[in-house]
PDB file of C-alpha atoms in Angstrom:
ATOM      1  CA  MET A   1     -44.687  26.863 -11.496  1.00  0.00           C
ATOM      2  CA  ASN A   2     -40.896  26.975 -11.667  1.00  0.00           C
ATOM      3  CA  LYS A   3     -39.694  30.336 -10.454  1.00  0.00           C
ATOM      4  CA  GLY A   4     -36.121  29.592 -11.406  1.00  0.00           C
ATOM      5  CA  LEU A   5     -34.164  28.579  -8.319  1.00  0.00           C
ATOM      6  CA  GLU A   6     -30.487  28.644  -9.241  1.00  0.00           C
ATOM      7  CA  PHE A   7     -27.192  27.906  -7.465  1.00  0.00           C
ATOM      8  CA  LYS A   8     -24.006  29.259  -9.093  1.00  0.00           C
ATOM      9  CA  SER A   9     -20.472  28.982  -7.729  1.00  0.00           C
ATOM     10  CA  TYR A  10     -17.904  31.785  -7.809  1.00  0.00           C
ATOM     11  CA  VAL A  11     -14.227  31.402  -6.905  1.00  0.00           C
ATOM     12  CA  SER A  12     -12.095  34.071  -5.284  1.00  0.00           C
ATOM     13  CA  ASN A  13      -9.933  36.094  -7.660  1.00  0.00           C
ATOM     14  CA  TYR A  14      -8.294  38.233  -4.990  1.00  0.00           C
ATOM     15  CA  VAL A  15      -5.972  37.659  -2.051  1.00  0.00           C
ATOM     16  CA  PRO A  16      -4.998  40.760  -0.020  1.00  0.00           C
ATOM     17  CA  GLU A  17      -1.308  39.777   0.081  1.00  0.00           C
ATOM     18  CA  LEU A  18      -1.180  39.010  -3.659  1.00  0.00           C
ATOM     19  CA  GLY A  19      -3.816  41.273  -5.187  1.00  0.00           C
ATOM     20  CA  TYR A  20      -5.872  40.078  -8.149  1.00  0.00           C
ATOM     21  CA  LEU A  21      -4.987  36.556  -9.269  1.00  0.00           C
ATOM     22  CA  THR A  22      -5.845  37.047 -12.952  1.00  0.00           C
ATOM     23  CA  GLU A  23      -6.048  39.925 -15.400  1.00  0.00           C
ATOM     24  CA  GLU A  24      -9.716  40.352 -14.431  1.00  0.00           C
ATOM     25  CA  LYS A  25      -9.950  43.041 -11.773  1.00  0.00           C
ATOM     26  CA  ILE A  26     -12.962  41.675  -9.922  1.00  0.00           C
ATOM     27  CA  GLY A  27     -13.069  39.863  -6.595  1.00  0.00           C
ATOM     28  CA  PHE A  28     -14.825  36.695  -7.765  1.00  0.00           C
ATOM     29  CA  LEU A  29     -15.133  34.773 -11.019  1.00  0.00           C
ATOM     30  CA  PRO A  30     -18.015  32.460 -11.936  1.00  0.00           C
ATOM     31  CA  ILE A  31     -16.765  28.909 -12.461  1.00  0.00           C
ATOM     32  CA  GLY A  32     -17.714  29.153 -16.148  1.00  0.00           C
ATOM     33  CA  HIS A  33     -15.320  32.075 -16.708  1.00  0.00           C
ATOM     34  CA  PRO A  34     -12.238  31.215 -18.820  1.00  0.00           C
ATOM     35  CA  LEU A  35      -9.900  32.426 -16.038  1.00  0.00           C
ATOM     36  CA  ALA A  36     -11.729  30.709 -13.153  1.00  0.00           C
ATOM     37  CA  GLU A  37      -9.398  27.692 -13.199  1.00  0.00           C
ATOM     38  CA  LEU A  38      -6.312  29.918 -12.967  1.00  0.00           C
ATOM     39  CA  ALA A  39      -7.800  31.925 -10.086  1.00  0.00           C
ATOM     40  CA  ALA A  40      -8.910  28.759  -8.289  1.00  0.00           C
ATOM     41  CA  GLN A  41      -5.521  27.073  -8.566  1.00  0.00           C
ATOM     42  CA  LYS A  42      -3.670  30.207  -7.444  1.00  0.00           C
ATOM     43  CA  VAL A  43      -5.885  30.673  -4.407  1.00  0.00           C
ATOM     44  CA  LEU A  44      -5.613  26.959  -3.587  1.00  0.00           C
ATOM     45  CA  ASN A  45      -1.818  27.233  -3.794  1.00  0.00           C
ATOM     46  CA  TYR A  46      -1.934  30.254  -1.492  1.00  0.00           C
ATOM     47  CA  GLU A  47      -4.166  28.312   0.930  1.00  0.00           C
ATOM     48  CA  GLU A  48      -1.818  25.283   0.815  1.00  0.00           C
ATOM     49  CA  ASN A  49      -4.484  23.326  -1.135  1.00  0.00           C
ATOM     50  CA  GLU A  50      -6.791  23.244   1.890  1.00  0.00           C
ATOM     51  CA  TYR A  51      -9.369  25.965   1.155  1.00  0.00           C
ATOM     52  CA  LEU A  52     -11.106  27.298  -1.942  1.00  0.00           C
ATOM     53  CA  PRO A  53     -12.719  30.635  -1.031  1.00  0.00           C
ATOM     54  CA  GLY A  54     -15.648  32.013  -2.951  1.00  0.00           C
ATOM     55  CA  TYR A  55     -19.399  32.183  -2.695  1.00  0.00           C
ATOM     56  CA  ILE A  56     -22.516  30.471  -3.950  1.00  0.00           C
ATOM     57  CA  LYS A  57     -25.044  32.783  -5.541  1.00  0.00           C
ATOM     58  CA  VAL A  58     -28.564  31.557  -4.889  1.00  0.00           C
ATOM     59  CA  THR A  59     -31.405  33.259  -6.743  1.00  0.00           C
ATOM     60  CA  TYR A  60     -35.106  32.530  -6.712  1.00  0.00           C
ATOM     61  CA  ASP A  61     -37.673  34.357  -8.781  1.00  0.00           C
ATOM     62  CA  GLN A  62     -34.879  36.770  -9.820  1.00  0.00           C
ATOM     63  CA  GLN A  63     -34.161  37.718  -6.178  1.00  0.00           C
ATOM     64  CA  ASN A  64     -30.806  37.091  -4.506  1.00  0.00           C
ATOM     65  CA  ILE A  65     -30.988  34.810  -1.502  1.00  0.00           C
ATOM     66  CA  LEU A  66     -27.205  34.421  -1.172  1.00  0.00           C
ATOM     67  CA  SER A  67     -24.679  36.635  -2.944  1.00  0.00           C
ATOM     68  CA  ASP A  68     -21.091  37.858  -2.730  1.00  0.00           C
ATOM     69  CA  GLU A  69     -22.019  39.299   0.678  1.00  0.00           C
ATOM     70  CA  ASN A  70     -22.241  35.682   1.860  1.00  0.00           C
ATOM     71  CA  GLU A  71     -18.780  34.425   0.967  1.00  0.00           C
ATOM     72  CA  THR A  72     -17.085  31.410   2.480  1.00  0.00           C
ATOM     73  CA  ASP A  73     -13.458  30.487   3.041  1.00  0.00           C
ATOM     74  CA  ASP A  74     -14.186  27.030   1.618  1.00  0.00           C
ATOM     75  CA  LEU A  75     -16.680  26.281  -1.137  1.00  0.00           C
ATOM     76  CA  LEU A  76     -16.227  22.530  -0.594  1.00  0.00           C
ATOM     77  CA  GLU A  77     -17.513  22.780   2.981  1.00  0.00           C
ATOM     78  CA  THR A  78     -20.475  24.935   1.979  1.00  0.00           C
ATOM     79  CA  TRP A  79     -21.397  22.608  -0.885  1.00  0.00           C
ATOM     80  CA  SER A  80     -20.979  19.637   1.459  1.00  0.00           C
ATOM     81  CA  ASP A  81     -23.684  21.075   3.717  1.00  0.00           C
ATOM     82  CA  LEU A  82     -25.993  21.779   0.766  1.00  0.00           C
ATOM     83  CA  SER A  83     -25.452  18.309  -0.728  1.00  0.00           C
ATOM     84  CA  TYR A  84     -26.442  16.768   2.620  1.00  0.00           C
ATOM     85  CA  ILE A  85     -29.958  18.132   2.046  1.00  0.00           C
ATOM     86  CA  VAL A  86     -30.192  16.287  -1.287  1.00  0.00           C
ATOM     87  CA  LYS A  87     -28.491  13.117  -0.052  1.00  0.00           C
ATOM     88  CA  ASN A  88     -31.058  12.860   2.746  1.00  0.00           C
ATOM     89  CA  GLN A  89     -33.960  13.892   0.496  1.00  0.00           C
ATOM     90  CA  ALA A  90     -34.788  16.884   2.715  1.00  0.00           C
ATOM     91  CA  THR A  91     -36.217  14.732   5.485  1.00  0.00           C
ATOM     92  CA  GLU A  92     -35.065  17.004   8.320  1.00  0.00           C
ATOM     93  CA  ASP A  93     -36.701  20.262   9.405  1.00  0.00           C
ATOM     94  CA  LYS A  94     -33.528  22.362   9.696  1.00  0.00           C
ATOM     95  CA  TYR A  95     -30.137  22.385   7.970  1.00  0.00           C
ATOM     96  CA  HIS A  96     -27.202  24.599   8.891  1.00  0.00           C
ATOM     97  CA  ILE A  97     -25.134  25.806   5.930  1.00  0.00           C
ATOM     98  CA  THR A  98     -21.530  26.662   6.805  1.00  0.00           C
ATOM     99  CA  LEU A  99     -19.958  29.861   5.515  1.00  0.00           C
ATOM    100  CA  LEU A 100     -16.503  29.086   6.867  1.00  0.00           C
ATOM    101  CA  GLY A 101     -14.755  32.124   8.311  1.00  0.00           C
ATOM    102  CA  TYR A 102     -17.813  34.412   8.301  1.00  0.00           C
ATOM    103  CA  PRO A 103     -20.094  35.204  11.238  1.00  0.00           C
ATOM    104  CA  ILE A 104     -23.335  34.639   9.348  1.00  0.00           C
ATOM    105  CA  ASP A 105     -25.748  31.844  10.138  1.00  0.00           C
ATOM    106  CA  VAL A 106     -27.480  30.346   7.120  1.00  0.00           C
ATOM    107  CA  PHE A 107     -30.212  27.759   7.522  1.00  0.00           C
ATOM    108  CA  VAL A 108     -32.507  25.913   5.177  1.00  0.00           C
ATOM    109  CA  LEU A 109     -35.757  25.315   7.045  1.00  0.00           C
ATOM    110  CA  LYS A 110     -38.757  23.146   6.262  1.00  0.00           C
ATOM    111  CA  LYS A 111     -42.292  24.511   6.320  1.00  0.00           C
ATOM    112  CA  GLU A 112     -44.801  21.805   5.407  1.00  0.00           C
ATOM    113  CA  ASP A 113     -43.502  20.419   2.081  1.00  0.00           C
ATOM    114  CA  GLN A 114     -41.607  23.568   1.165  1.00  0.00           C
ATOM    115  CA  PHE A 115     -38.324  25.088   2.284  1.00  0.00           C
ATOM    116  CA  TYR A 116     -36.893  28.541   2.814  1.00  0.00           C
ATOM    117  CA  PHE A 117     -33.515  30.071   3.554  1.00  0.00           C
ATOM    118  CA  GLU A 118     -32.915  32.086   6.699  1.00  0.00           C
ATOM    119  CA  ILE A 119     -29.813  34.278   6.869  1.00  0.00           C
ATOM    120  CA  ASN A 120     -28.906  35.772  10.248  1.00  0.00           C
ATOM    121  CA  ASN A 121     -25.987  38.197  10.640  1.00  0.00           C
ATOM    122  CA  ASP A 122     -26.711  39.141  14.289  1.00  0.00           C
ATOM    123  CA  VAL A 123     -28.279  42.426  13.158  1.00  0.00           C
ATOM    124  CA  LEU A 124     -30.835  41.319  10.619  1.00  0.00           C
ATOM    125  CA  VAL A 125     -32.662  38.109   9.819  1.00  0.00           C
ATOM    126  CA  LYS A 126     -33.467  37.692   6.134  1.00  0.00           C
ATOM    127  CA  ARG A 127     -35.951  35.043   5.000  1.00  0.00           C
ATOM    128  CA  SER A 128     -36.387  33.809   1.427  1.00  0.00           C
ATOM    129  CA  PRO A 129     -39.699  32.944  -0.200  1.00  0.00           C
ATOM    130  CA  ASN A 130     -40.890  29.350   0.181  1.00  0.00           C
ATOM    131  CA  ILE A 131     -39.399  26.931  -2.333  1.00  0.00           C
ATOM    132  CA  PRO A 132     -41.001  23.616  -3.341  1.00  0.00           C
ATOM    133  CA  LYS A 133     -39.032  20.604  -2.114  1.00  0.00           C
ATOM    134  CA  GLU A 134     -38.364  19.035  -5.530  1.00  0.00           C
ATOM    135  CA  GLU A 135     -37.215  22.334  -7.004  1.00  0.00           C
ATOM    136  CA  LEU A 136     -34.822  22.822  -4.075  1.00  0.00           C
ATOM    137  CA  LEU A 137     -33.394  19.310  -4.410  1.00  0.00           C
ATOM    138  CA  ASP A 138     -33.016  19.510  -8.193  1.00  0.00           C
ATOM    139  CA  SER A 139     -31.419  22.971  -8.085  1.00  0.00           C
ATOM    140  CA  ILE A 140     -28.934  22.067  -5.351  1.00  0.00           C
ATOM    141  CA  PHE A 141     -27.989  18.911  -7.272  1.00  0.00           C
ATOM    142  CA  LYS A 142     -27.404  20.837 -10.500  1.00  0.00           C
ATOM    143  CA  GLY A 143     -25.278  23.519  -8.784  1.00  0.00           C
ATOM    144  CA  TYR A 144     -23.315  20.895  -6.853  1.00  0.00           C
ATOM    145  CA  ARG A 145     -22.698  18.816  -9.980  1.00  0.00           C
ATOM    146  CA  ASP A 146     -21.514  21.914 -11.865  1.00  0.00           C
ATOM    147  CA  PHE A 147     -19.099  22.807  -9.058  1.00  0.00           C
ATOM    148  CA  ILE A 148     -17.652  19.296  -8.645  1.00  0.00           C
ATOM    149  CA  ASP A 149     -17.378  18.933 -12.436  1.00  0.00           C
ATOM    150  CA  PHE A 150     -15.441  22.233 -12.510  1.00  0.00           C
ATOM    151  CA  CYS A 151     -13.055  20.943  -9.842  1.00  0.00           C
ATOM    152  CA  LYS A 152     -12.532  17.615 -11.630  1.00  0.00           C
ATOM    153  CA  ARG A 153     -12.394  19.001 -15.166  1.00  0.00           C
ATOM    154  CA  GLU A 154      -9.914  21.663 -14.233  1.00  0.00           C
ATOM    155  CA  SER A 155      -7.804  19.196 -12.230  1.00  0.00           C
ATOM    156  CA  LEU A 156      -7.558  21.478  -9.229  1.00  0.00           C
ATOM    157  CA  THR A 157      -5.222  20.288  -6.486  1.00  0.00           C
ATOM    158  CA  PHE A 158      -6.895  19.746  -3.109  1.00  0.00           C
ATOM    159  CA  GLY A 159      -5.122  18.571   0.024  1.00  0.00           C
ATOM    160  CA  GLU A 160      -5.867  15.253   1.707  1.00  0.00           C
ATOM    161  CA  GLY A 161      -7.491  17.060   4.649  1.00  0.00           C
ATOM    162  CA  THR A 162     -10.286  18.497   2.501  1.00  0.00           C
ATOM    163  CA  VAL A 163     -13.690  17.004   1.761  1.00  0.00           C
ATOM    164  CA  TYR A 164     -12.898  16.880  -1.982  1.00  0.00           C
ATOM    165  CA  ASN A 165     -12.766  13.075  -2.323  1.00  0.00           C
ATOM    166  CA  SER A 166     -15.856  12.561  -0.174  1.00  0.00           C
ATOM    167  CA  SER A 167     -17.618  15.259  -2.238  1.00  0.00           C
ATOM    168  CA  ILE A 168     -17.013  13.256  -5.413  1.00  0.00           C
ATOM    169  CA  LYS A 169     -18.395  10.134  -3.693  1.00  0.00           C
ATOM    170  CA  THR A 170     -21.433  12.085  -2.471  1.00  0.00           C
ATOM    171  CA  LEU A 171     -22.118  13.420  -5.962  1.00  0.00           C
ATOM    172  CA  ASN A 172     -21.888   9.878  -7.372  1.00  0.00           C
ATOM    173  CA  LYS A 173     -24.250   8.589  -4.674  1.00  0.00           C
ATOM    174  CA  ILE A 174     -26.789  11.347  -5.357  1.00  0.00           C
ATOM    175  CA  SER A 175     -26.512  10.732  -9.117  1.00  0.00           C
ATOM    176  CA  ASP A 176     -27.181   7.026  -8.554  1.00  0.00           C
ATOM    177  CA  MET A 177     -30.186   7.859  -6.346  1.00  0.00           C
ATOM    178  CA  LYS A 178     -31.599  10.102  -9.082  1.00  0.00           C
ATOM    179  CA  LYS A 179     -31.101   7.372 -11.720  1.00  0.00           C
ATOM    180  CA  MET A 180     -32.845   4.813  -9.522  1.00  0.00           C
ATOM    181  CA  LYS A 181     -35.725   7.209  -8.919  1.00  0.00           C
ATOM    182  CA  ARG A 182     -36.145   7.781 -12.683  1.00  0.00           C
ATOM    183  CA  THR A 183     -36.038   4.016 -13.288  1.00  0.00           C
ATOM    184  CA  HIS A 184     -38.774   3.399 -10.704  1.00  0.00           C
ATOM    185  CA  LEU A 185     -40.975   6.099 -12.254  1.00  0.00           C
ATOM    186  CA  LYS A 186     -40.933   4.377 -15.668  1.00  0.00           C
TER     187      LYS A 186
END
């Protein structure tokens, strides 16, 4: 039964030195918002095209696993860690997910053929429900594809020192793997 695992990206719409970056007076905009591109490019300009702050909202069975309380200074780095799980077909028992600039440890851990998130902020350890492997892989892929498509479609400017170009290659590799898998199933 699909309980609706979902990964959605949000970009920062606020910089303390500049205030709100768009006419929307909220801290983060979902990448589907009409002003998300403007906010993303302004924050990238502020960060010298090296970092794109935001957060990835992860929900499962209508419960938040990760939210705006789990922001990162660089969505590319966080998505890079998540895409590693898919690229390696979840063969490892433990994956560390980087929330750059924030003292929270996020792990995706394997338990038999299912996975769960563990969030540790030095005071409290939060554990998500178990998630079937295929649902985890498919949901990460969809969220990752949506994020990279947003970055490419909106022609955001990333510096050479970022993982942007390797992220595009990783997405292409994962897409090819998925196509090959579908071909072999026919």
